[in-house]
PDB file of C-alpha atoms in Angstrom:
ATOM      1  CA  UNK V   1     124.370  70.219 174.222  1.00 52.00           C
ATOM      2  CA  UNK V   2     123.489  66.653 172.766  1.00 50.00           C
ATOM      3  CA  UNK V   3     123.487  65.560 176.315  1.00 50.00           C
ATOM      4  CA  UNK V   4     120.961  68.152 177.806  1.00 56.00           C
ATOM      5  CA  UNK V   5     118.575  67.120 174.647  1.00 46.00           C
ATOM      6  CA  UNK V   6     118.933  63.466 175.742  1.00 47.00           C
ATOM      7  CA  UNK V   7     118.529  63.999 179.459  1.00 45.00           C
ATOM      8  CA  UNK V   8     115.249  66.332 178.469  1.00 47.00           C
ATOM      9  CA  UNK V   9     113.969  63.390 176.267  1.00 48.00           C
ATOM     10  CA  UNK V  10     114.577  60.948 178.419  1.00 43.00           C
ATOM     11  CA  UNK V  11     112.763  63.027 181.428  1.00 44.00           C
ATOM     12  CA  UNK V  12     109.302  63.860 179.364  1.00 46.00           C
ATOM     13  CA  UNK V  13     109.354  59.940 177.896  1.00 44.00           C
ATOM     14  CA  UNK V  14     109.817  58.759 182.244  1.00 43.00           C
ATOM     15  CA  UNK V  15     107.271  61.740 183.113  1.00 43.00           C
ATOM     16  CA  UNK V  16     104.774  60.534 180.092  1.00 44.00           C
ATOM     17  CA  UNK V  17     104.629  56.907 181.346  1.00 41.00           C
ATOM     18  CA  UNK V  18     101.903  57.087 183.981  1.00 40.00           C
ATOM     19  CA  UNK V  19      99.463  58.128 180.906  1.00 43.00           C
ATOM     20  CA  UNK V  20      99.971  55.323 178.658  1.00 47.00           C
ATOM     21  CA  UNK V  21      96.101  56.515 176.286  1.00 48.00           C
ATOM     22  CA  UNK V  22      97.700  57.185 172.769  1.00 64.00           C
ATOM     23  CA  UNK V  23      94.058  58.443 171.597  1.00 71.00           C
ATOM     24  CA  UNK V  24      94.496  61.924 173.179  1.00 80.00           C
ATOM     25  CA  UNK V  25      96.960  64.189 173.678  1.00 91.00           C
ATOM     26  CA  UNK V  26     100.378  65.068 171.656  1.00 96.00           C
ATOM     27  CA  UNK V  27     102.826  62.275 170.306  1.00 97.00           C
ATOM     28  CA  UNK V  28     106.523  63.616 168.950  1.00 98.00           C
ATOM     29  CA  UNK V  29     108.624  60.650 167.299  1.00 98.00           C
ATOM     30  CA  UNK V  30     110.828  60.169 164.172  1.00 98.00           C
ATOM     31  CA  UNK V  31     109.742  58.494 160.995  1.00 98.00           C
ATOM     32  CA  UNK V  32     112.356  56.618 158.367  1.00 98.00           C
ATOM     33  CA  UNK V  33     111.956  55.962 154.731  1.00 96.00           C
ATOM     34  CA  UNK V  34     110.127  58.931 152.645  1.00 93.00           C
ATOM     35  CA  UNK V  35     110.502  61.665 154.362  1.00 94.00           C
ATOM     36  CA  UNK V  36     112.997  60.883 156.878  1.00 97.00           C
ATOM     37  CA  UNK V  37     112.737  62.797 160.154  1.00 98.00           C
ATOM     38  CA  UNK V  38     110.564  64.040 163.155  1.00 98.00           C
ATOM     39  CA  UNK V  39     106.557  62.964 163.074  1.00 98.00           C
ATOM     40  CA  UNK V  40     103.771  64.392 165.245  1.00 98.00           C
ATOM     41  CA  UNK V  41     100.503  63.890 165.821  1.00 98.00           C
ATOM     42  CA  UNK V  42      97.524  65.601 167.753  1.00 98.00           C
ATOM     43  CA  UNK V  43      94.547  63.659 168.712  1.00 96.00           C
ATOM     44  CA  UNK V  44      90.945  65.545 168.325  1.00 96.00           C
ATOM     45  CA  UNK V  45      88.901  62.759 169.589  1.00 94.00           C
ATOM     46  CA  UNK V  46      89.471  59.303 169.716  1.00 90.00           C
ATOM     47  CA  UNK V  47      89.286  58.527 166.306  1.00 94.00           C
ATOM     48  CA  UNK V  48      90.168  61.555 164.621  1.00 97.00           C
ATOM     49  CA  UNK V  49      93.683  63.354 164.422  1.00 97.00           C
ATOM     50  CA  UNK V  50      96.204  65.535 162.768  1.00 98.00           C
ATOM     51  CA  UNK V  51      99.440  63.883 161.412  1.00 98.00           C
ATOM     52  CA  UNK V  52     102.606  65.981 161.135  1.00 98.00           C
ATOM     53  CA  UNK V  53     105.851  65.151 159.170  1.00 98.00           C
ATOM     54  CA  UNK V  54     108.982  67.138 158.812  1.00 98.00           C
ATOM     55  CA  UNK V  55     112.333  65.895 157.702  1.00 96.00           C
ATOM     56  CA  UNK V  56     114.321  65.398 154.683  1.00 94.00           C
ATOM     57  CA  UNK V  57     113.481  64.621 151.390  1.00 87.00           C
ATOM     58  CA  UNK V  58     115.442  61.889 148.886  1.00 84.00           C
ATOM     59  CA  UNK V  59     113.460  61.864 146.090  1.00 80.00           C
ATOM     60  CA  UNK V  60     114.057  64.068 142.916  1.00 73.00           C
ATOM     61  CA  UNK V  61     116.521  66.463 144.347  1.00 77.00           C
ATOM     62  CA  UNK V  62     114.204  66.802 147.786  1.00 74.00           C
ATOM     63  CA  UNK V  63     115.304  68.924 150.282  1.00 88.00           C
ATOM     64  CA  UNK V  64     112.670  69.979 153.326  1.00 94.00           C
ATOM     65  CA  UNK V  65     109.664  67.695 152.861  1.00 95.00           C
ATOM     66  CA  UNK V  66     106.767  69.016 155.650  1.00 97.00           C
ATOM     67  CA  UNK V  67     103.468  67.253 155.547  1.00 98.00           C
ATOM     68  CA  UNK V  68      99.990  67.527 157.176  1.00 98.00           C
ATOM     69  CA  UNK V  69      97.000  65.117 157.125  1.00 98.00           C
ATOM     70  CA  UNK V  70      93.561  64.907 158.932  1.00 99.00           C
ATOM     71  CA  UNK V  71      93.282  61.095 160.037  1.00 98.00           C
ATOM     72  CA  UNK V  72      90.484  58.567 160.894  1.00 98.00           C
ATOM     73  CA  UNK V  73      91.228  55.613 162.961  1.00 96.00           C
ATOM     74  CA  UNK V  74      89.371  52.334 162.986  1.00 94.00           C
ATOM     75  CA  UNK V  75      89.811  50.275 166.332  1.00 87.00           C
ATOM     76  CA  UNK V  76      89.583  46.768 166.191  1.00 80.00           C
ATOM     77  CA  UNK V  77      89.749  46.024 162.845  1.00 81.00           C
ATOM     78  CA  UNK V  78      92.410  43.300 163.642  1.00 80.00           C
ATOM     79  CA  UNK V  79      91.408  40.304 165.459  1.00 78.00           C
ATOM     80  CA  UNK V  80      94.111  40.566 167.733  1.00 79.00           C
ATOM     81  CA  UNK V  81      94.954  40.672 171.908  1.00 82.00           C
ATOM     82  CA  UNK V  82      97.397  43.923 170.863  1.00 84.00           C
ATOM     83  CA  UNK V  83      95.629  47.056 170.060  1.00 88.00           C
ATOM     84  CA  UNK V  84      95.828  47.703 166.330  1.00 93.00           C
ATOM     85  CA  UNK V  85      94.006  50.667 164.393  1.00 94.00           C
ATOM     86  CA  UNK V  86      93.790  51.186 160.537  1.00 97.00           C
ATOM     87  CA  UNK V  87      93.888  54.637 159.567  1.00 98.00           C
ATOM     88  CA  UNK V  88      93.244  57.052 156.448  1.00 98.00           C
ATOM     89  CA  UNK V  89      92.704  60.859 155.323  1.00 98.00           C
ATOM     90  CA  UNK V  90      93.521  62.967 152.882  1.00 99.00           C
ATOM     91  CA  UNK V  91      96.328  66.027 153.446  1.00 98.00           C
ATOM     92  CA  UNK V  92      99.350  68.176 151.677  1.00 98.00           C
ATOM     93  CA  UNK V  93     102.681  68.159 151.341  1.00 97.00           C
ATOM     94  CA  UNK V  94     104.806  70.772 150.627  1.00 96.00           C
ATOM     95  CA  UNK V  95     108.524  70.001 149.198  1.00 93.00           C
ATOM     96  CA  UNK V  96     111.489  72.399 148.927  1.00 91.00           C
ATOM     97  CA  UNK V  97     113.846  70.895 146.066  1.00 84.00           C
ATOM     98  CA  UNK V  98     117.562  71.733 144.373  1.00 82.00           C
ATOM     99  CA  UNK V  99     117.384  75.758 142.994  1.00 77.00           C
ATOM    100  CA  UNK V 100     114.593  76.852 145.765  1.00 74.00           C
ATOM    101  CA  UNK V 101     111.709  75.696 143.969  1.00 86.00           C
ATOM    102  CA  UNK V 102     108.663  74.507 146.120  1.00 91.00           C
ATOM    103  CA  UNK V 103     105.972  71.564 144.995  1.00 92.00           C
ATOM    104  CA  UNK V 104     102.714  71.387 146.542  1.00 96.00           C
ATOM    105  CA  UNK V 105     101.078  68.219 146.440  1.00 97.00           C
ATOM    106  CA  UNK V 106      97.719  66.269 147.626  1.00 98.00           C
ATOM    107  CA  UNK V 107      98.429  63.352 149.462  1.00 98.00           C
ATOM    108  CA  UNK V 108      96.353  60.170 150.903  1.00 98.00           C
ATOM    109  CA  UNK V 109      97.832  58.253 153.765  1.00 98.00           C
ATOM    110  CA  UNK V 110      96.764  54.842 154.772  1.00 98.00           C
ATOM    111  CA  UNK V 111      98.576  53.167 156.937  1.00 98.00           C
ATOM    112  CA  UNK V 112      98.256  50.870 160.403  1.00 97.00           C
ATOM    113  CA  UNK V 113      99.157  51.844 163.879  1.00 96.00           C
ATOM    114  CA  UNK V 114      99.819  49.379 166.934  1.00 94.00           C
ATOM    115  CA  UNK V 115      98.706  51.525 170.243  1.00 90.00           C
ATOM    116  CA  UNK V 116     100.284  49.227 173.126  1.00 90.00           C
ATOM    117  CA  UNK V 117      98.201  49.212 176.311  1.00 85.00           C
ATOM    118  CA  UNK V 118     101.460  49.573 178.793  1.00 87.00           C
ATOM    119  CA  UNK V 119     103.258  52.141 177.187  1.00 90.00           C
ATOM    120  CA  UNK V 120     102.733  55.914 175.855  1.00 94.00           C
ATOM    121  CA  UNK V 121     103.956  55.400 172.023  1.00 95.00           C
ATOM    122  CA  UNK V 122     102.931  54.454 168.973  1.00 95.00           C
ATOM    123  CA  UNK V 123     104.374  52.259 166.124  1.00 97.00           C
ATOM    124  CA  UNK V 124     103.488  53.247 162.715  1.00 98.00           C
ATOM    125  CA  UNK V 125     103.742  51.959 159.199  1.00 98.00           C
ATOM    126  CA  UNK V 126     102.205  54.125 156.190  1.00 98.00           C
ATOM    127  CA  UNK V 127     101.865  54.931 152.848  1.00 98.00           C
ATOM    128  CA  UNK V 128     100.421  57.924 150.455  1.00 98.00           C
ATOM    129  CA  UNK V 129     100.292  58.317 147.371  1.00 98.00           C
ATOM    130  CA  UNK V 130     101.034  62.198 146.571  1.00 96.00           C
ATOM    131  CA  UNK V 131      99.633  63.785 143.441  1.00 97.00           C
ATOM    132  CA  UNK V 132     102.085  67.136 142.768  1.00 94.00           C
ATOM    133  CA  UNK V 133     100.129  70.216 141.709  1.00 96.00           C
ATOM    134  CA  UNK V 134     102.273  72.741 142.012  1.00 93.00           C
ATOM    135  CA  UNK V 135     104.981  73.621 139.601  1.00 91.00           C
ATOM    136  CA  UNK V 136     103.431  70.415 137.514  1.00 90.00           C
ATOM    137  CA  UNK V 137     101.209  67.717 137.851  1.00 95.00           C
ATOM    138  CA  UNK V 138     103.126  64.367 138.896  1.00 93.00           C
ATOM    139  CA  UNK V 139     102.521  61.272 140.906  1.00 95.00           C
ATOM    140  CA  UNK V 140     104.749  59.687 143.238  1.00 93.00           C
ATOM    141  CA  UNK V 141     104.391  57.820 146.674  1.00 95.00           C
ATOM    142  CA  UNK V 142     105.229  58.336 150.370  1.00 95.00           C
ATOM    143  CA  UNK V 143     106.284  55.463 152.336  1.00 97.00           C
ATOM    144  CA  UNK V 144     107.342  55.579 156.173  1.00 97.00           C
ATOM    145  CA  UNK V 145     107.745  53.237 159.364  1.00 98.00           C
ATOM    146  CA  UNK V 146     107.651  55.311 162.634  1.00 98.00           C
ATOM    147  CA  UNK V 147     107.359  55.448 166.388  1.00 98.00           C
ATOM    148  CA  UNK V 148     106.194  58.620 168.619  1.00 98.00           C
ATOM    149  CA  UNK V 149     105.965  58.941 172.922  1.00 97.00           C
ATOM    150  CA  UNK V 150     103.323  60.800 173.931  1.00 96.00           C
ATOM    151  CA  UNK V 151     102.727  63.667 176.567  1.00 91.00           C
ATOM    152  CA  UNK V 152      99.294  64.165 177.733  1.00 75.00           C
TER     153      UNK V 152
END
């Protein structure tokens, strides 16, 4: 089994790499730190796009931590030969935690992407600060580095 799921990766990333745009289409990648686990994201133009996160939860007796957000990117912002975007928008999270109690929160991300010109990925570092508004009001931050392929 883990080796059909690794030959099926492997043949959409080889299948991917003649479109190497990562302002359209659908990426699918992991992220690591807060949550922890698989990230998507689905451009609507080139500048705007939806940000997915599910994975797992450390904080506070986490469990399932699945977020959404509605991003705009900024092109160019770094004087640089690489492509480099800053990005922002506002979204939710949704947390399960110990004795099967959900939080909903409001979250923010801003964070910086590096779109390589040769390749059909992504690189990723963010942060959002989440305000909790469902059982109680609480703060707390969301912090993640991350890399997606993408199949347009």
């Amino acid at each position: 089994m883990k080796k059909q799921f690794i030959l099926t990766f492997v043949l959409f990333v080889l299948l991917s790499i003649s479109s190497y745009s990562q302002t359209r289409g659908f990426g699918l990648g992991i992220i690591v730190g807060e949550p922890t686990g698989l990230s998507a994201k689905y451009w609507l133009s080139s500048q705007n796009a939806l940000d997915f996160g599910l994975g797992y939860s450390f904080v506070k007796k986490g469990r399932l931590h699945f977020h959404m957000d509605y991003l705009f990117h900024h092109q160019n912002v770094f004087q640089a030969e690489e492509n480099f975007a800053l990005y922002y928008g506002p979204g939710f999270r949704l947390k399960t935690v110990e004795g099967d109690d959900a939080r909903l929160a409001f979250r923010f991300g801003v964070g910086i992407v590096w779109l390589p010109r040769n390749a059909p990925i992504d690189v990723f570092v963010e942060i959002a600060p989440i305000l909790d508004i469902i059982p109680a009001t609480t703060f707390g931050v969301n912090a993640g580095l991350g890399l997606r392929f993408f199949f347009n």
